[in-house]
CSV table of C-alpha atoms in Angstrom, one decimal:
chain,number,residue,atom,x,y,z
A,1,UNK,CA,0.0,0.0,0.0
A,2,UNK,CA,1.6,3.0,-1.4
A,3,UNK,CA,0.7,6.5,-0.3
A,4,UNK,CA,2.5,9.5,-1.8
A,5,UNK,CA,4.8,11.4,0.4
A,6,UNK,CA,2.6,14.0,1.1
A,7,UNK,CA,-0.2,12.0,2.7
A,8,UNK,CA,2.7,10.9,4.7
A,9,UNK,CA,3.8,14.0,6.0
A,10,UNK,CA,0.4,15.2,6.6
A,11,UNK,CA,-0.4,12.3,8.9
A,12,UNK,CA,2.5,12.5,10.9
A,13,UNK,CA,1.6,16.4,11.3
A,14,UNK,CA,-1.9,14.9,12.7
A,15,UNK,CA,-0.2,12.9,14.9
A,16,UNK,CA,2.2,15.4,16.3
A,17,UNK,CA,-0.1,17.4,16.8
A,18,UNK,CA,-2.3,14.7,19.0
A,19,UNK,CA,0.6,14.2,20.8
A,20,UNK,CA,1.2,17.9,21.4
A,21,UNK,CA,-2.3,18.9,22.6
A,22,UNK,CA,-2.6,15.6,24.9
A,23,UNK,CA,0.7,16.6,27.1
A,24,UNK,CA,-0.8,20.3,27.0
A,25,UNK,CA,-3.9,18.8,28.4
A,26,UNK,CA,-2.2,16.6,31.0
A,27,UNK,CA,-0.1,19.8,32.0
A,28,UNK,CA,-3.2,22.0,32.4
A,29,UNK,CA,-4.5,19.2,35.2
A,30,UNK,CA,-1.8,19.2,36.8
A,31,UNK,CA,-1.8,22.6,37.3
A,32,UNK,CA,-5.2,22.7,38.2
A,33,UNK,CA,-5.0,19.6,40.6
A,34,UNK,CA,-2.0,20.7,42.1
A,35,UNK,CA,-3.2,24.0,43.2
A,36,UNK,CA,-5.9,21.7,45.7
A,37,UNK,CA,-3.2,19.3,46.2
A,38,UNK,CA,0.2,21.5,47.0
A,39,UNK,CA,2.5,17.9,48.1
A,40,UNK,CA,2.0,16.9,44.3
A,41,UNK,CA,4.4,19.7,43.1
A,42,UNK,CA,6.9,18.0,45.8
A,43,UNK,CA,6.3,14.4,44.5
A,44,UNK,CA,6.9,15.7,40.7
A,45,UNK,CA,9.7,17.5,41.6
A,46,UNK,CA,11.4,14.0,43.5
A,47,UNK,CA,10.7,11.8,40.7
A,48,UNK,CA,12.3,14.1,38.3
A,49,UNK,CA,15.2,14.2,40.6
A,50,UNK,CA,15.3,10.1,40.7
A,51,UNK,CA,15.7,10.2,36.8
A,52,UNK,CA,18.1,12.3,36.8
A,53,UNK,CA,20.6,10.4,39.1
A,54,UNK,CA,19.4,6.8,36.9
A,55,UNK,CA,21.4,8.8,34.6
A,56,UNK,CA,24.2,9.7,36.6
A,57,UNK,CA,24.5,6.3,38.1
A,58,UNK,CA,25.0,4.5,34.9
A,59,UNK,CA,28.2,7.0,35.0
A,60,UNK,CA,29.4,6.9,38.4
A,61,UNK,CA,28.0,3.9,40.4
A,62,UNK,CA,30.1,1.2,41.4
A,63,UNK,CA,26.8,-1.0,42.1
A,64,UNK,CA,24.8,0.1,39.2
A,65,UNK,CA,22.0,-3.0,40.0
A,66,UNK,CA,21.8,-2.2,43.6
A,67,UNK,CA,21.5,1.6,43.5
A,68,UNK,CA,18.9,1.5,40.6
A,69,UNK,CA,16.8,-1.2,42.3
A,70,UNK,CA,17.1,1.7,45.7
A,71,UNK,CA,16.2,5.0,43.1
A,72,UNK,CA,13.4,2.5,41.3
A,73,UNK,CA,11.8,1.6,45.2
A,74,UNK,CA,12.0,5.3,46.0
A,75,UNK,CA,10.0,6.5,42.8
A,76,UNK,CA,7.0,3.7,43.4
A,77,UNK,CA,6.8,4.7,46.9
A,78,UNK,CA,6.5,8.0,45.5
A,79,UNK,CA,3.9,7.1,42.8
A,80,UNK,CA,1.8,5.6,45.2
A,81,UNK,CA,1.9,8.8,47.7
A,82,UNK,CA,0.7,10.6,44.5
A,83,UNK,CA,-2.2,7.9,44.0
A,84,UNK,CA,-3.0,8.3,47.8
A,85,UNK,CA,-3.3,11.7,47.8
A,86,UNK,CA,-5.5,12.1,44.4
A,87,UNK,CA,-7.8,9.4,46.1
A,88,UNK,CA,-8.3,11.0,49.4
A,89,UNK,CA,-9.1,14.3,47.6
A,90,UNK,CA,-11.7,12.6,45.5
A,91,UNK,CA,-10.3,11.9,42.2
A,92,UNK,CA,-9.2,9.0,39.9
A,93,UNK,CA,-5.8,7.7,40.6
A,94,UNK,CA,-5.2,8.1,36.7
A,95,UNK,CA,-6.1,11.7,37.0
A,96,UNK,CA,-2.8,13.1,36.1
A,97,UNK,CA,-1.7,10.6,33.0
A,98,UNK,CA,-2.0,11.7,29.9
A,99,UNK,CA,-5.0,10.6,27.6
A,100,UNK,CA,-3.8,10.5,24.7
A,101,UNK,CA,-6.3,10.0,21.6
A,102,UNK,CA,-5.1,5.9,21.0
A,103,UNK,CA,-3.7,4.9,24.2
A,104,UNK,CA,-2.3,1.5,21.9
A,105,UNK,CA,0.7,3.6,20.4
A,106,UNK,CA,0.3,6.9,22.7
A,107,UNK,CA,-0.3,9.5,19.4
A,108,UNK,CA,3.4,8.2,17.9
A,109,UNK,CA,1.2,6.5,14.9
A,110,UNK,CA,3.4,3.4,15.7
A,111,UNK,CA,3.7,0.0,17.6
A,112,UNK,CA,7.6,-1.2,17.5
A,113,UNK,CA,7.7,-0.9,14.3
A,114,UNK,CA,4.3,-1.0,13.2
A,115,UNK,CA,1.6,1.2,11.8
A,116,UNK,CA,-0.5,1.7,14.1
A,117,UNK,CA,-4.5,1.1,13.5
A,118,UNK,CA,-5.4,4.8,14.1
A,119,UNK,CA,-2.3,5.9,11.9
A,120,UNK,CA,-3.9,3.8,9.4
A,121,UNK,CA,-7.4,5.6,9.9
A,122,UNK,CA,-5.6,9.2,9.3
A,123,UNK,CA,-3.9,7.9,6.1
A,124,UNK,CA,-7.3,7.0,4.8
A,125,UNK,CA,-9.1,9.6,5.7
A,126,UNK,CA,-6.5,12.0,4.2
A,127,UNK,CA,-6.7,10.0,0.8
A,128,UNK,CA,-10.5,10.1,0.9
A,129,UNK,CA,-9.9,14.2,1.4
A,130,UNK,CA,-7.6,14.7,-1.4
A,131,UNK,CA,-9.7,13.1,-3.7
A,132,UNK,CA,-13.1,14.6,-2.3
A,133,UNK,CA,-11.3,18.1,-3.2
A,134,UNK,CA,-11.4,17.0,-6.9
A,135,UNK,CA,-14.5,14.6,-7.5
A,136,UNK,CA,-18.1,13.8,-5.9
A,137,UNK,CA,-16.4,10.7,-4.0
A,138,UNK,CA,-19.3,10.3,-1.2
A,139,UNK,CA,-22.0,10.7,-3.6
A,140,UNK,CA,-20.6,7.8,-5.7
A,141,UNK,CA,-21.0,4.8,-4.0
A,142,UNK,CA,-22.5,1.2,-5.0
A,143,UNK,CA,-25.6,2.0,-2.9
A,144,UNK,CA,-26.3,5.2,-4.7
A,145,UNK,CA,-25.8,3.5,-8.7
A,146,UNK,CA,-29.7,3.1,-9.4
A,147,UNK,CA,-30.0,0.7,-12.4
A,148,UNK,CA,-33.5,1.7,-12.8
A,149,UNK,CA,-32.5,4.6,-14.8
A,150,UNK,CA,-31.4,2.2,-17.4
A,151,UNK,CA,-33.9,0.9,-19.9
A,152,UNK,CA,-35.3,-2.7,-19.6
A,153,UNK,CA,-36.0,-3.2,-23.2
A,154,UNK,CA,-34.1,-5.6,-24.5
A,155,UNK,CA,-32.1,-3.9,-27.4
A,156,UNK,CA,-31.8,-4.9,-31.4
A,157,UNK,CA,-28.6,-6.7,-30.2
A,158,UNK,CA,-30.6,-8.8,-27.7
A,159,UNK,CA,-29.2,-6.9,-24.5
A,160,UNK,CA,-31.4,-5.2,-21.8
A,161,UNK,CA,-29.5,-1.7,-21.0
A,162,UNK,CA,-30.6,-2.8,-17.3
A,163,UNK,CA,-29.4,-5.7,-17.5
A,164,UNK,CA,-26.1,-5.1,-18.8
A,165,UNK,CA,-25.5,-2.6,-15.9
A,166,UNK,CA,-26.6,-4.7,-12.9
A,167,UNK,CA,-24.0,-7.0,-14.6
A,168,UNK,CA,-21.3,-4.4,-14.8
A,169,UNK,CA,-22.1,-3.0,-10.9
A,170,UNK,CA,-22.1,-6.4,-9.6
A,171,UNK,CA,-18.6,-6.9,-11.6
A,172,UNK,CA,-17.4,-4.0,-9.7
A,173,UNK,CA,-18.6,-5.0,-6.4
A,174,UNK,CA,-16.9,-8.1,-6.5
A,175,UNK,CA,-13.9,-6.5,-8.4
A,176,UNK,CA,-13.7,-3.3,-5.2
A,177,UNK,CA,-13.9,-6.0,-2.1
A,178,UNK,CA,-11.0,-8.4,-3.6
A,179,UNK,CA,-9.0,-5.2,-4.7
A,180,UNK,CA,-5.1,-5.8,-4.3
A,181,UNK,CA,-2.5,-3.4,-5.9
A,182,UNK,CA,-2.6,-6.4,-8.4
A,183,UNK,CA,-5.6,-6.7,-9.3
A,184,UNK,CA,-6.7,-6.0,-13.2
A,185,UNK,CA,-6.7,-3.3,-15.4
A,186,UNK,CA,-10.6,-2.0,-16.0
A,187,UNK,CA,-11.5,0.1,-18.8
A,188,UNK,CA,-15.5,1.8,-19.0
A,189,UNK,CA,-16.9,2.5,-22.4
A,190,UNK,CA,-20.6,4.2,-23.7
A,191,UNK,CA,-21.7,7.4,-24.1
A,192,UNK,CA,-22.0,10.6,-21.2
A,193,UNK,CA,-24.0,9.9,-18.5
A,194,UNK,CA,-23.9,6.3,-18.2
A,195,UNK,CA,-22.5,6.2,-14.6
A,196,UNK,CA,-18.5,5.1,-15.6
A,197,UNK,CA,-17.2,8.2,-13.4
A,198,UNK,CA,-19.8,6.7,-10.9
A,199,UNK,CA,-18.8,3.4,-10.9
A,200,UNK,CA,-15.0,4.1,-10.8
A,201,UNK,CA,-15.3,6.3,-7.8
A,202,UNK,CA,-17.1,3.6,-6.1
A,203,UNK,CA,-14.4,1.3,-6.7
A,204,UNK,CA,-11.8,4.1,-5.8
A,205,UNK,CA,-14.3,4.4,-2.2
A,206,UNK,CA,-13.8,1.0,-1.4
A,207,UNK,CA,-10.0,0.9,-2.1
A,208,UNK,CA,-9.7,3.7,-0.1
A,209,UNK,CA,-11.7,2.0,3.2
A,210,UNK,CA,-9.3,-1.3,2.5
A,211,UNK,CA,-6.1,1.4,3.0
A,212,UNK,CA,-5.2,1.5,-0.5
A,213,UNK,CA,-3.9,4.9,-2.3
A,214,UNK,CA,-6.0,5.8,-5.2
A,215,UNK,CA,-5.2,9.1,-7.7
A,216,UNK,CA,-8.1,10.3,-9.7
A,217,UNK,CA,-8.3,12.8,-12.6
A,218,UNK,CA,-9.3,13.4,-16.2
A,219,UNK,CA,-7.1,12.7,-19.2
A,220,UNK,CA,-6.8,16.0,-19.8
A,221,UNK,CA,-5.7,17.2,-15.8
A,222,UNK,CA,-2.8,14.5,-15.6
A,223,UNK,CA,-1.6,14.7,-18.4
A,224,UNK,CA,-1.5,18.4,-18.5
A,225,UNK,CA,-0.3,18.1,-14.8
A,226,UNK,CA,2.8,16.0,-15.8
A,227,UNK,CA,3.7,18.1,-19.3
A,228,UNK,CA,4.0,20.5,-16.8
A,229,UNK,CA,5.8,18.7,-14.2
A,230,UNK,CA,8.4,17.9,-17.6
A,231,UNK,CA,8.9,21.4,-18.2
A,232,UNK,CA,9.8,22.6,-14.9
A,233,UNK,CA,6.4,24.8,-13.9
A,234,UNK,CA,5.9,23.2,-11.4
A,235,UNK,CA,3.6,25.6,-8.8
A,236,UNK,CA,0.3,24.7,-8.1
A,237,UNK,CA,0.6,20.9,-9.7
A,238,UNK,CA,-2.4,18.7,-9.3
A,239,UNK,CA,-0.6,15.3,-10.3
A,240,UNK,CA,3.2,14.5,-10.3
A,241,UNK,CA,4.5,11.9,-11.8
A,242,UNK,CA,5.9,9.6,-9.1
A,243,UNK,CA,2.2,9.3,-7.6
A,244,UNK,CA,0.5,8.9,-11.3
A,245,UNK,CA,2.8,5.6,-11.7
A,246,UNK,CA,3.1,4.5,-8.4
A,247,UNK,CA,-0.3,4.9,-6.5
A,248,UNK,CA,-2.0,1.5,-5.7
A,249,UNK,CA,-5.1,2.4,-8.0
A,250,UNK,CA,-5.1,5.1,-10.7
A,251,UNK,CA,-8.0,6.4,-12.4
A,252,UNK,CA,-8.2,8.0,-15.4
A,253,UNK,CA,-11.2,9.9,-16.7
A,254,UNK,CA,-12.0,10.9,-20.0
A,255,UNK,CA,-9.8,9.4,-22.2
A,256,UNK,CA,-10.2,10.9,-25.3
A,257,UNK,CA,-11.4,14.3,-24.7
A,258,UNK,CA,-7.7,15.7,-23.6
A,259,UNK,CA,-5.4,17.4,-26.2
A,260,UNK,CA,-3.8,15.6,-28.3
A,261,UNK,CA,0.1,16.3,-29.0
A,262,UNK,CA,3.0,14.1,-29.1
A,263,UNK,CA,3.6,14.6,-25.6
A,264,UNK,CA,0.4,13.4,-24.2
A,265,UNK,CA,0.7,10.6,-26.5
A,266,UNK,CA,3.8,9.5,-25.3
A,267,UNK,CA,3.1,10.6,-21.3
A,268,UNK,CA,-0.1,8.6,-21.6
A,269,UNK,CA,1.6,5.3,-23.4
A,270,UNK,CA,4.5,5.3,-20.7
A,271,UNK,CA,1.6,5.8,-17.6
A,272,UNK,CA,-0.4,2.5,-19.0
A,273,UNK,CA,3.0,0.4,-20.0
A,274,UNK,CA,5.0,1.2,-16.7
A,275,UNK,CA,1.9,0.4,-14.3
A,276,UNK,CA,1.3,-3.0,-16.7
A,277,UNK,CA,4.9,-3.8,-16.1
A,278,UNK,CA,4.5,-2.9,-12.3
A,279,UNK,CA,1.6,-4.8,-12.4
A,280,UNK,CA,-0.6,-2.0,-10.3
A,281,UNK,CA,-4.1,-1.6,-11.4
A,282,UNK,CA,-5.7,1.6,-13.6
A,283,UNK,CA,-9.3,2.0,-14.7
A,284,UNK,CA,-9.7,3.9,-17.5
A,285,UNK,CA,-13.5,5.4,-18.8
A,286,UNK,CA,-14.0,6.7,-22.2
A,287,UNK,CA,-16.8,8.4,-24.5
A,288,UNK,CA,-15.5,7.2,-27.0
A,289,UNK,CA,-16.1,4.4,-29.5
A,290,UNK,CA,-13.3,1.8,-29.8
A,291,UNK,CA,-12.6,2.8,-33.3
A,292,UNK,CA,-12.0,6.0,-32.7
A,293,UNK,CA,-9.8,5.2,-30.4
A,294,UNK,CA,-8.0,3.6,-32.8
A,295,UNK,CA,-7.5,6.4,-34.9
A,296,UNK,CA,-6.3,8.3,-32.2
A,297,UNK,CA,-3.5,6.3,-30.8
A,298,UNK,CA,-1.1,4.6,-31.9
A,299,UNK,CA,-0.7,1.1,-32.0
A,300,UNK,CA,1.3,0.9,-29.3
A,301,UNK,CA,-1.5,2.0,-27.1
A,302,UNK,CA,-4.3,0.4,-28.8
A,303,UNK,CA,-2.3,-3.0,-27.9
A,304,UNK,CA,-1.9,-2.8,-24.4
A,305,UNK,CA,-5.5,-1.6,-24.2
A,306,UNK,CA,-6.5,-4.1,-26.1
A,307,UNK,CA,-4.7,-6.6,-24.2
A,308,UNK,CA,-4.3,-5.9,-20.9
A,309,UNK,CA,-7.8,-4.3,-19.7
A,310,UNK,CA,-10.9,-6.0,-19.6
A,311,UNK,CA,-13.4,-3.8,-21.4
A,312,UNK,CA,-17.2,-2.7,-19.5
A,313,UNK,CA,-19.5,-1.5,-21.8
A,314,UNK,CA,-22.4,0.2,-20.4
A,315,UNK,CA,-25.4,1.3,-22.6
A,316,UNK,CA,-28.6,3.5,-22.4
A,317,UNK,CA,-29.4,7.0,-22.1
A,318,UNK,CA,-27.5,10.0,-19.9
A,319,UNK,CA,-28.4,9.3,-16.7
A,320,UNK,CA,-28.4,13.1,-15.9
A,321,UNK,CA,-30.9,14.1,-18.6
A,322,UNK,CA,-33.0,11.7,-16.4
A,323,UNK,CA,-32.5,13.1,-13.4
């Protein structure tokens, strides 16, 4: 599970800053205890004191064992005077400890070495953020993709438009809650309206609530994003590169409808072959007809399209006009 290192750094920030306002709290009851409680000053002060002379005793001691095991009885003698005297004046003998928000890795986002489960939760609720800023994410869910809006009349080629799209959601649903950063390439085809962007952000919702990175955008964004990226300009980037090929799941809108130079054609031949060869996942959705594809990339992309994504062709009328 690849995030980019930006999610990164802003869920460290999250957790710093959990971290930070927990010890402010724990200060501010001290303070506020202590005034009713004077002798807890006293006892803070002492058990400072004993760590300090841990420290020197590793230095100086000639009996480290025995005059550790003496400073160690002294501080729990002194840790249960403090408990005595927060009982006896009517609070909880855990008064003074800090509460941090996940007492399991005490705000640090880690376990030994390991993520911990509320680290996890910031990193996906970052993701799901990031990509709220740019598409209708929490509308777009398997729930909310109504098949009714497709017509049940079975077509001259002997397909039912409903049909056909309970097929394709069910696909998805199967395809979103087995998602792996190897799972297969998708590509949407049929006209505007026909819920692709829908059905792709529902995937992408799921991804995102199994911990996996997901970058959504339309041809046209990326690919703009990264010519720019190429040629240096590079304030105010949507999309870099290193997250375009690298993110678990990438979703790319539109395909088709971008301008068409030789860069994009290249940019957008080396994002499908690298993540093929990486073997990470992309949907693609287009309103275009295959053909026309055709004509408008070269062979080299018509192949690994042809070959590498499996192709989900939805049918009917825009949805939108509909609604």
């Amino acid at each position: 599970m690849s995030y980019s290192q930006e999610v990164y750094s802003q869920a460290l920030e999250i957790l710093e800053r959990r971290k930070e306002r927990a010890n402010i709290e724990a200060q501010e009851r001290f303070d506020e205890i202590s005034d009713k409680i004077p002798e807890l000053e006293d006892i803070k002060r002492k058990l400072a004191n004993i760590g300090l002379n841990i420290s020197k005793v590793f230095l100086t001691s000639s009996d480290k064992q025995a005059d550790i095991e003496k400073l160690m009885n002294e501080s729990l003698a002194l840790q249960e005077q403090r408990k005595q005297a927060l009982i006896k004046n009517g609070y909880d003998e855990d008064a003074l400890a800090v509460q941090y928000f996940c007492s399991a890795c005490q705000d640090t986002g880690f376990i030994k070495s390991r993520r911990c489960k509320c680290h996890n939760e910031i990193l996906k609720d970052i993701e799901r953020k990031n990509l709220s800023k740019i598409a209708p994410i929490e509308d777009c869910t398997f729930d909310s993709f109504d098949v009714n809006y497709y017509p049940e009349t079975v077509m001259e080629n002997g397909i039912s438009p409903r049909n056909q799209a309970e097929k394709i959601k069910n696909s998805c649903m199967k395809y979103a809650a087995g998602f792996t950063s190897s799972s297969p390439n998708i590509m949407f085809m049929g006209g505007t309206g026909l819920g692709k962007t829908h059905l792709s952000l529902a995937i992408a919702n799921v991804a995102i609530n199994r911990g996996f990175s997901v970058v959504y955008g339309t041809a046209q964004n990326i690919l703009s994003s990264l010519q720019n990226e190429n040629f240096g300009r590079t304030d105010n980037l949507k999309y870099n590169e290193r997250a375009v090929l690298n993110c678990d799941l990438l979703i790319i809108d539109d395909l088709g409808t971008e301008f068409k130079s030789s860069y994009t054609v290249a940019c957008l031949y080396n994002i499908i072959n690298s993540r093929i060869s990486s073997k990470l996942p992309t949907i693609i959705s287009t309103n275009i007809l295959y053909k026309e594809l055709e004509e408008k990339y070269d062979q080299r992309i018509i192949s690994r399209l042809a070959g590498e994504y499996n192709r989900l062709n939805l049918i009917g009328n825009d949805i939108r006009y509909i609604k």
